[in-house]
Short mmCIF file of C-alpha atoms in Angstrom, two decimals:
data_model
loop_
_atom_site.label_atom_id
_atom_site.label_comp_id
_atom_site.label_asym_id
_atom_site.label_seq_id
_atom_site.Cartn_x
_atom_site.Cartn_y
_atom_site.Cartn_z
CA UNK A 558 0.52 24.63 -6.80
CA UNK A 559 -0.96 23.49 -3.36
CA UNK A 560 -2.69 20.17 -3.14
CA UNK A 561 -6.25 21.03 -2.20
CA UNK A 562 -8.13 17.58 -4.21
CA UNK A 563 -6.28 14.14 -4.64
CA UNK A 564 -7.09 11.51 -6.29
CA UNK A 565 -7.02 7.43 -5.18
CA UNK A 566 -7.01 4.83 -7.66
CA UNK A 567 -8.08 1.42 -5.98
CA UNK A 568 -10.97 0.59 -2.87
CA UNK A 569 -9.49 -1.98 -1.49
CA UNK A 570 -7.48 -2.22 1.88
CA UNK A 571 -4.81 0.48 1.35
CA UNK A 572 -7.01 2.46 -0.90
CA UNK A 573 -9.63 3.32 1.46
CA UNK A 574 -7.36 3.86 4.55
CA UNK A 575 -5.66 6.33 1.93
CA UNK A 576 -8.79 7.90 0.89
CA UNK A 577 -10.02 8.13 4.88
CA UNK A 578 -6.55 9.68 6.15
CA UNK A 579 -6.74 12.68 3.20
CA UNK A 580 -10.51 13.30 3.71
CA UNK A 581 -9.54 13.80 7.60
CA UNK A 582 -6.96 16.08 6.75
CA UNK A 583 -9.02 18.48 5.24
CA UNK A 584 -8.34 17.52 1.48
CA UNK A 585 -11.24 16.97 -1.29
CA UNK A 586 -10.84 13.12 -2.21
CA UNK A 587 -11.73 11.31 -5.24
CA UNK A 588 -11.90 7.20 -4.39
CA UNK A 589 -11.52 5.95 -7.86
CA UNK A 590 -12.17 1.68 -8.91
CA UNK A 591 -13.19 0.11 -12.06
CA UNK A 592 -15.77 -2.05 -9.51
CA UNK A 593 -18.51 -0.39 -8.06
CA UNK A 594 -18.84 -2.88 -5.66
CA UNK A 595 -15.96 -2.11 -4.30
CA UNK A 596 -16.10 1.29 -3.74
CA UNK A 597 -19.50 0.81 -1.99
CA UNK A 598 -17.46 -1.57 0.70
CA UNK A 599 -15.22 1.13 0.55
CA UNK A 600 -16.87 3.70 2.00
CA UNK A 601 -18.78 1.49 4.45
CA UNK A 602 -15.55 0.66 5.91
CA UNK A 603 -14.76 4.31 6.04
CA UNK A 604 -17.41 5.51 7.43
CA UNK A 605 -17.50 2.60 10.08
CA UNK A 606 -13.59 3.84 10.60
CA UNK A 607 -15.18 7.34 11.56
CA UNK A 608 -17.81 6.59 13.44
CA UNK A 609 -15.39 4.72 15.93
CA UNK A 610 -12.96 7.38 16.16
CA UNK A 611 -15.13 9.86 16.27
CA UNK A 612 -17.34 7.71 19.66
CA UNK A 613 -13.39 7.80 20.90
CA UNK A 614 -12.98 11.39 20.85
CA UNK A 615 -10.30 11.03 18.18
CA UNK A 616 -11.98 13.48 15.43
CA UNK A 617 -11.91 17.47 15.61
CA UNK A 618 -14.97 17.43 13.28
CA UNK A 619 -18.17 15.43 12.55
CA UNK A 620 -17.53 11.74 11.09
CA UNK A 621 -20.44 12.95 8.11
CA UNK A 622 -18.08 16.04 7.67
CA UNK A 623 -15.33 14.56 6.70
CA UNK A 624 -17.46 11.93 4.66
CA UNK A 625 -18.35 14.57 2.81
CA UNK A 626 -15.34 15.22 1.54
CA UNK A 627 -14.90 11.90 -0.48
CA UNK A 628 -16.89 11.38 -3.58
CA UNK A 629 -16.60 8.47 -5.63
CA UNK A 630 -15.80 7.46 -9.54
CA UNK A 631 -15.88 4.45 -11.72
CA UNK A 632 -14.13 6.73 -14.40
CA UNK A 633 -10.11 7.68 -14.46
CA UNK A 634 -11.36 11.14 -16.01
CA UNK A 635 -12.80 12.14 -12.95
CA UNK A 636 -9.35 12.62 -12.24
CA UNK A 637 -8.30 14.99 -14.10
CA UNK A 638 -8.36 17.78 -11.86
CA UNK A 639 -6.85 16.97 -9.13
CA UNK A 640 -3.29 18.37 -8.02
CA UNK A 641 -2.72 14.81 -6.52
CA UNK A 642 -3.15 11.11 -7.50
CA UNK A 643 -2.32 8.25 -5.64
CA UNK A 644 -1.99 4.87 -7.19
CA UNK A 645 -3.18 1.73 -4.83
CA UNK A 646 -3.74 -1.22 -6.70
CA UNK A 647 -2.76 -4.74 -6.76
CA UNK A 648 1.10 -4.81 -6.35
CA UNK A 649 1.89 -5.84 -10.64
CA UNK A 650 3.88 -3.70 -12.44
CA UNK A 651 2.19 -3.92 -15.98
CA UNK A 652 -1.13 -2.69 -13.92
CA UNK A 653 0.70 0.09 -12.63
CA UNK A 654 2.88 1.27 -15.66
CA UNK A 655 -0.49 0.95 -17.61
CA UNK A 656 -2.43 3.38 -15.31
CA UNK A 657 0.51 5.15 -15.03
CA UNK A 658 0.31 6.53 -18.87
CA UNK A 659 -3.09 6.82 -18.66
CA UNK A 660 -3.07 9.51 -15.98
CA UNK A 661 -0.21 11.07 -17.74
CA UNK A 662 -1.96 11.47 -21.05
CA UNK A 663 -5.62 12.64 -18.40
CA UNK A 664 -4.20 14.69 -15.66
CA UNK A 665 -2.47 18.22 -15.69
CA UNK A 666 1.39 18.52 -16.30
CA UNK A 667 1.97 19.71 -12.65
CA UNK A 668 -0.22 16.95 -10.99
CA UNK A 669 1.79 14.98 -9.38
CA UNK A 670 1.67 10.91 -9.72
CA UNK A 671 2.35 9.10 -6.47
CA UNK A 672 2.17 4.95 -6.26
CA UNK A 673 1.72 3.05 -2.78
CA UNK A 674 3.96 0.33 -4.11
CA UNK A 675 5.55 -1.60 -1.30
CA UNK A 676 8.02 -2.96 -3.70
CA UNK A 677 8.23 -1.96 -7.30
CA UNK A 678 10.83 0.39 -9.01
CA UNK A 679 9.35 4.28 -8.71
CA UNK A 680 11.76 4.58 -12.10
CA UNK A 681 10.41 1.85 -13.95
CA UNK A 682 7.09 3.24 -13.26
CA UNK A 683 7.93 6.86 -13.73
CA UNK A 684 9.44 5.54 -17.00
CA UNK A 685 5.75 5.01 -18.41
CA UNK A 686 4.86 8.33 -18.36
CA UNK A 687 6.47 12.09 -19.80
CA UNK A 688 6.62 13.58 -16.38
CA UNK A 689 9.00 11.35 -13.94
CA UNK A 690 10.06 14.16 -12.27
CA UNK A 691 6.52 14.61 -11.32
CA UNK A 692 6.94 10.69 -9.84
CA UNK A 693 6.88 9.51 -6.61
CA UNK A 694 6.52 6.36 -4.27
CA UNK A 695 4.05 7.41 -0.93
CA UNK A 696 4.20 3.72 0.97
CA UNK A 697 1.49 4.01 3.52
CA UNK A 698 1.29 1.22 6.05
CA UNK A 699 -1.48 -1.01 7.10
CA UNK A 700 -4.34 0.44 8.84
CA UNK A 701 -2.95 3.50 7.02
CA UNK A 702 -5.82 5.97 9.63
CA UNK A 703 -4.10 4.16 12.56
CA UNK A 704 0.02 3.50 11.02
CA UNK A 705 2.21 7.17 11.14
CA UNK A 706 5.31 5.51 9.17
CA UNK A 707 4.83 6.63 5.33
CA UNK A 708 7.88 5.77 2.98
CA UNK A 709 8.85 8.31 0.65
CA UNK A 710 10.84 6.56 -2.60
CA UNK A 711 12.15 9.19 -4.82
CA UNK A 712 12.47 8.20 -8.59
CA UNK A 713 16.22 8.54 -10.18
CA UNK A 714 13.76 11.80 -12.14
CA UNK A 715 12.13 12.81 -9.33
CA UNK A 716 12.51 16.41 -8.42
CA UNK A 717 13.13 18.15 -5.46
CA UNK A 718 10.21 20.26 -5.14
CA UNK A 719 8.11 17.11 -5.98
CA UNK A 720 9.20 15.57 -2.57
CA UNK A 721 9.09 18.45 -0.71
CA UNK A 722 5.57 18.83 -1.48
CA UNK A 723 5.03 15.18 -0.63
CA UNK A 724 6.95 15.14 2.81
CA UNK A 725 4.94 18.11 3.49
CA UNK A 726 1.72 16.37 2.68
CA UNK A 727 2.46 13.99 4.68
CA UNK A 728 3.01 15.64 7.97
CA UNK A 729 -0.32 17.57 7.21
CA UNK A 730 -1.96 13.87 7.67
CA UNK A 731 -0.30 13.68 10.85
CA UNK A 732 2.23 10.84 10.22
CA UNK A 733 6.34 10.81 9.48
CA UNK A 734 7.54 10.81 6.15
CA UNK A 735 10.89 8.30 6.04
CA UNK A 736 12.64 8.55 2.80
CA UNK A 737 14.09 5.54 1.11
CA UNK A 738 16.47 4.75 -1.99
CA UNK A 739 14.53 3.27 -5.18
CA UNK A 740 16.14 -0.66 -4.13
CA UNK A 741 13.55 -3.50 -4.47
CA UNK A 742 11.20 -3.64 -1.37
CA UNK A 743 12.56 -0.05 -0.04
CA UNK A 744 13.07 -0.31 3.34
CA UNK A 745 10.07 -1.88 5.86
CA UNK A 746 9.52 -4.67 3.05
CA UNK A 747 13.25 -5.18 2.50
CA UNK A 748 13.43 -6.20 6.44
CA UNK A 749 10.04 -7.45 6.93
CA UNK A 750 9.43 -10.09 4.16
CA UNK A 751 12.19 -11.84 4.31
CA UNK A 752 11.22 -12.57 8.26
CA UNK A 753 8.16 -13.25 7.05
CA UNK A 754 9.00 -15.62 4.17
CA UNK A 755 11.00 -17.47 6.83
CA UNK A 756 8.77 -17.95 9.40
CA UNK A 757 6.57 -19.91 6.01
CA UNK A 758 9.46 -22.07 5.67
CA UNK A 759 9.62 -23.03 9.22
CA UNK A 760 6.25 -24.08 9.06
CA UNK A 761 6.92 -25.54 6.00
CA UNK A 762 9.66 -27.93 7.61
CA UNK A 763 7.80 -28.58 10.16
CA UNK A 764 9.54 -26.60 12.86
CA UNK A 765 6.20 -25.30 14.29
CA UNK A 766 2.74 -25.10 14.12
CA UNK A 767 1.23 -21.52 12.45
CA UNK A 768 0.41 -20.66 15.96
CA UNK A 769 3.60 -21.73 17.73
CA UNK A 770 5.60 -19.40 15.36
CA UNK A 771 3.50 -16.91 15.94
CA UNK A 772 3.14 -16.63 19.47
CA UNK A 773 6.57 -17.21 19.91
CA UNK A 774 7.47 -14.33 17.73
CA UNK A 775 5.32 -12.18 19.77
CA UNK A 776 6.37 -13.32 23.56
CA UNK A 777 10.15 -13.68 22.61
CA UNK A 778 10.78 -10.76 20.67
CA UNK A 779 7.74 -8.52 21.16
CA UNK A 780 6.21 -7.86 17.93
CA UNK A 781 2.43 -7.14 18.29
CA UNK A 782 1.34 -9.69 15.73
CA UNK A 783 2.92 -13.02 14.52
CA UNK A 784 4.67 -13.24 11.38
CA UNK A 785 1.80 -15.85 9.97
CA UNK A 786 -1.09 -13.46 11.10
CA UNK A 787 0.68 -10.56 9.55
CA UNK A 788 1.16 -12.41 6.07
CA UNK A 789 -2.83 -13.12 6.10
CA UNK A 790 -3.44 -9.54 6.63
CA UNK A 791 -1.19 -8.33 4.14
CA UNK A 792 -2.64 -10.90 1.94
CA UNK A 793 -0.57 -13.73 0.54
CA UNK A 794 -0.52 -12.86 -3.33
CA UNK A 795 1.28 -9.95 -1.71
CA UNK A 796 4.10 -11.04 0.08
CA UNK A 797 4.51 -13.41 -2.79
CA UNK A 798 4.65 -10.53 -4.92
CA UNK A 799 7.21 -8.68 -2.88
CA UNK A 800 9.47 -11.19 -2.65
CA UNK A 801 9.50 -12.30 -6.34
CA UNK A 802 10.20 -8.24 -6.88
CA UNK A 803 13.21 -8.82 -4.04
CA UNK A 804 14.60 -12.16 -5.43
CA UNK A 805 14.62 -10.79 -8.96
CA UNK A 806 16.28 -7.30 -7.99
CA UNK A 807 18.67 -8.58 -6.00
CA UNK A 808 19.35 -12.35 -7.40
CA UNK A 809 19.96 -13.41 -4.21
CA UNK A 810 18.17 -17.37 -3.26
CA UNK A 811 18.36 -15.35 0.39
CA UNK A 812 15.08 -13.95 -1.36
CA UNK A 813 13.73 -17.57 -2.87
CA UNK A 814 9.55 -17.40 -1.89
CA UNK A 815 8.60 -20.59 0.21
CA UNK A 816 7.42 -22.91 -2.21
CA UNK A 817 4.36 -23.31 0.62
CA UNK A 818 3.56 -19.50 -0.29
CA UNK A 819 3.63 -20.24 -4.07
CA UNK A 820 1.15 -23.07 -3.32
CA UNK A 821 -1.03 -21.40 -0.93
CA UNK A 822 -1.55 -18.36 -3.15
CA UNK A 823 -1.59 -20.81 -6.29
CA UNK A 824 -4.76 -22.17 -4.18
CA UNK A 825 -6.41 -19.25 -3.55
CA UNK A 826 -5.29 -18.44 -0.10
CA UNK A 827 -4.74 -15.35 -0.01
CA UNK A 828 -5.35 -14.66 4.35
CA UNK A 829 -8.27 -12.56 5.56
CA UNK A 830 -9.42 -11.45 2.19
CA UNK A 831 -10.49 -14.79 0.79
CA UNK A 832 -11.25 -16.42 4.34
CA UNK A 833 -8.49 -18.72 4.54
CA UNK A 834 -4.56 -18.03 4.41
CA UNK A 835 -2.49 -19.86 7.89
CA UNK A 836 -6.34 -19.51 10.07
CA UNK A 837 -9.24 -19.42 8.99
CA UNK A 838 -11.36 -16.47 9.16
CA UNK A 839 -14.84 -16.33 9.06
#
């Protein structure tokens, strides 16, 4: 079975990069979320996405062409026939195993169920369904249109021809498939956390200022953002996320979250999507 139609569960930041990268690889798309809303921001934010690349030379096709290509649901059971779904919602395992069995009992034996988890067991989550071989972690990175680094995370179930299909797909978007081992935070988040979560406890000691980490980070070692900035793009209830999923996989305190994180997220910021994380953002 060739993937011709996938599915995306989830608008938001990863979702509609997702959605954006299939549509210009020549695949039908359907951008699934429970909030309207949110699917109209969606596609603005798409179609602002295309209009720039396309002003930059960087499309072979109209920016309304592939527009057209993405329709829209509020409903999971406009999902049901695609060969393709990919899961990109908040990073909380009961969410995912929930919609997990729900597109189990809706969608086709052969389609195959993919989650952009950046940290969560693909075998817990397979475990919520009757098909894990038909399982499968795709981590995009953020911008996914702009990032060519997607992890591939095969389930203990999943099969062979499952991720061959999927590595494939994923060259046919143009990027490099990198596979990793089903261990908490896979590989980029495994590495990159951690630095992160300790760059919050040396502001948290007082070791630097937010921006004095940050540019430091970036002149000393040459990373194109700052730790800080990256957490507030990532979002904050995220990283927190991914390293409660580290420290309880691996029971390590190497993995303890800043208690600064836990309290900025416990206030509600969460970085550039709520308007104030390390900066503020207008």
């Amino acid at each position: 079975m060739s993937i011709s139609t996938v599915g995306v569960i989830g608008a938001g930041q990863m979702g509609n990069g997702i959605a954006q990268s299939m549509a210009m690889a020549g695949l039908e798309v359907i951008l699934n979320d429970i909030d309207g809303a949110s699917i109209e921001r969606a596609l603005a934010t798409i179609q602002k996405s295309l209009t720039r690349m396309e002003s930059k030379g960087k499309l072979s096709e109209p920016a309304e062409q592939v527009m057209g290509r993405i329709k829209t649901s509020t409903e999971l059971s406009a999902l049901a026939q695609t060969q393709l779904v990919v899961e990109a919602v908040s990073e909380n395992e009961a969410l995912k195993k929930s919609l997990f069995k729900q597109l189990d009992e809706l969608c086709p034996a052969e389609t195959i169920l993919a989650s952009n988890t950046s940290s969560i067991s693909i075998t817990r989550i397979a475990a919520a369904t009757n098909r894990p071989d038909q399982v499968i972690g795709m981590h995009f990175m953020n911008p996914v249109p702009v990032m060519k680094l997607v992890e591939v995370i095969r389930g203990l179930q999943t099969s062979d021809e499952v991720n061959d299909k999927i590595v494939a797909l994923v060259e046919q978007l143009g990027k490099v498939a990198v596979g990793s081992e089903d261990r908490p935070g896979f590989i980029v988040n495994r590495i990159l956390l951690p630095m992160i979560n300790e760059a919050v406890f040396a502001l948290y000691e007082g070791v630097g200022e937010a921006k004095a980490i940050d540019d430091a980070m970036k002149l000393g070692t040459a990373h194109p953002m700052g730790p800080l900035e990256l957490a507030d793009m990532i979002g904050l209830d995220t990283c927190l996320s991914i390293m409660e999923v580290l420290y309880e996989g691996f029971r390590d305190s190497k993995y303890r979250p800043c208690p600064l994180l836990r309290s900025m997220v416990d206030a509600g910021y969460l970085g550039r999507k709520s308007g104030q994380g390390f900066y503020s953002y207008e």
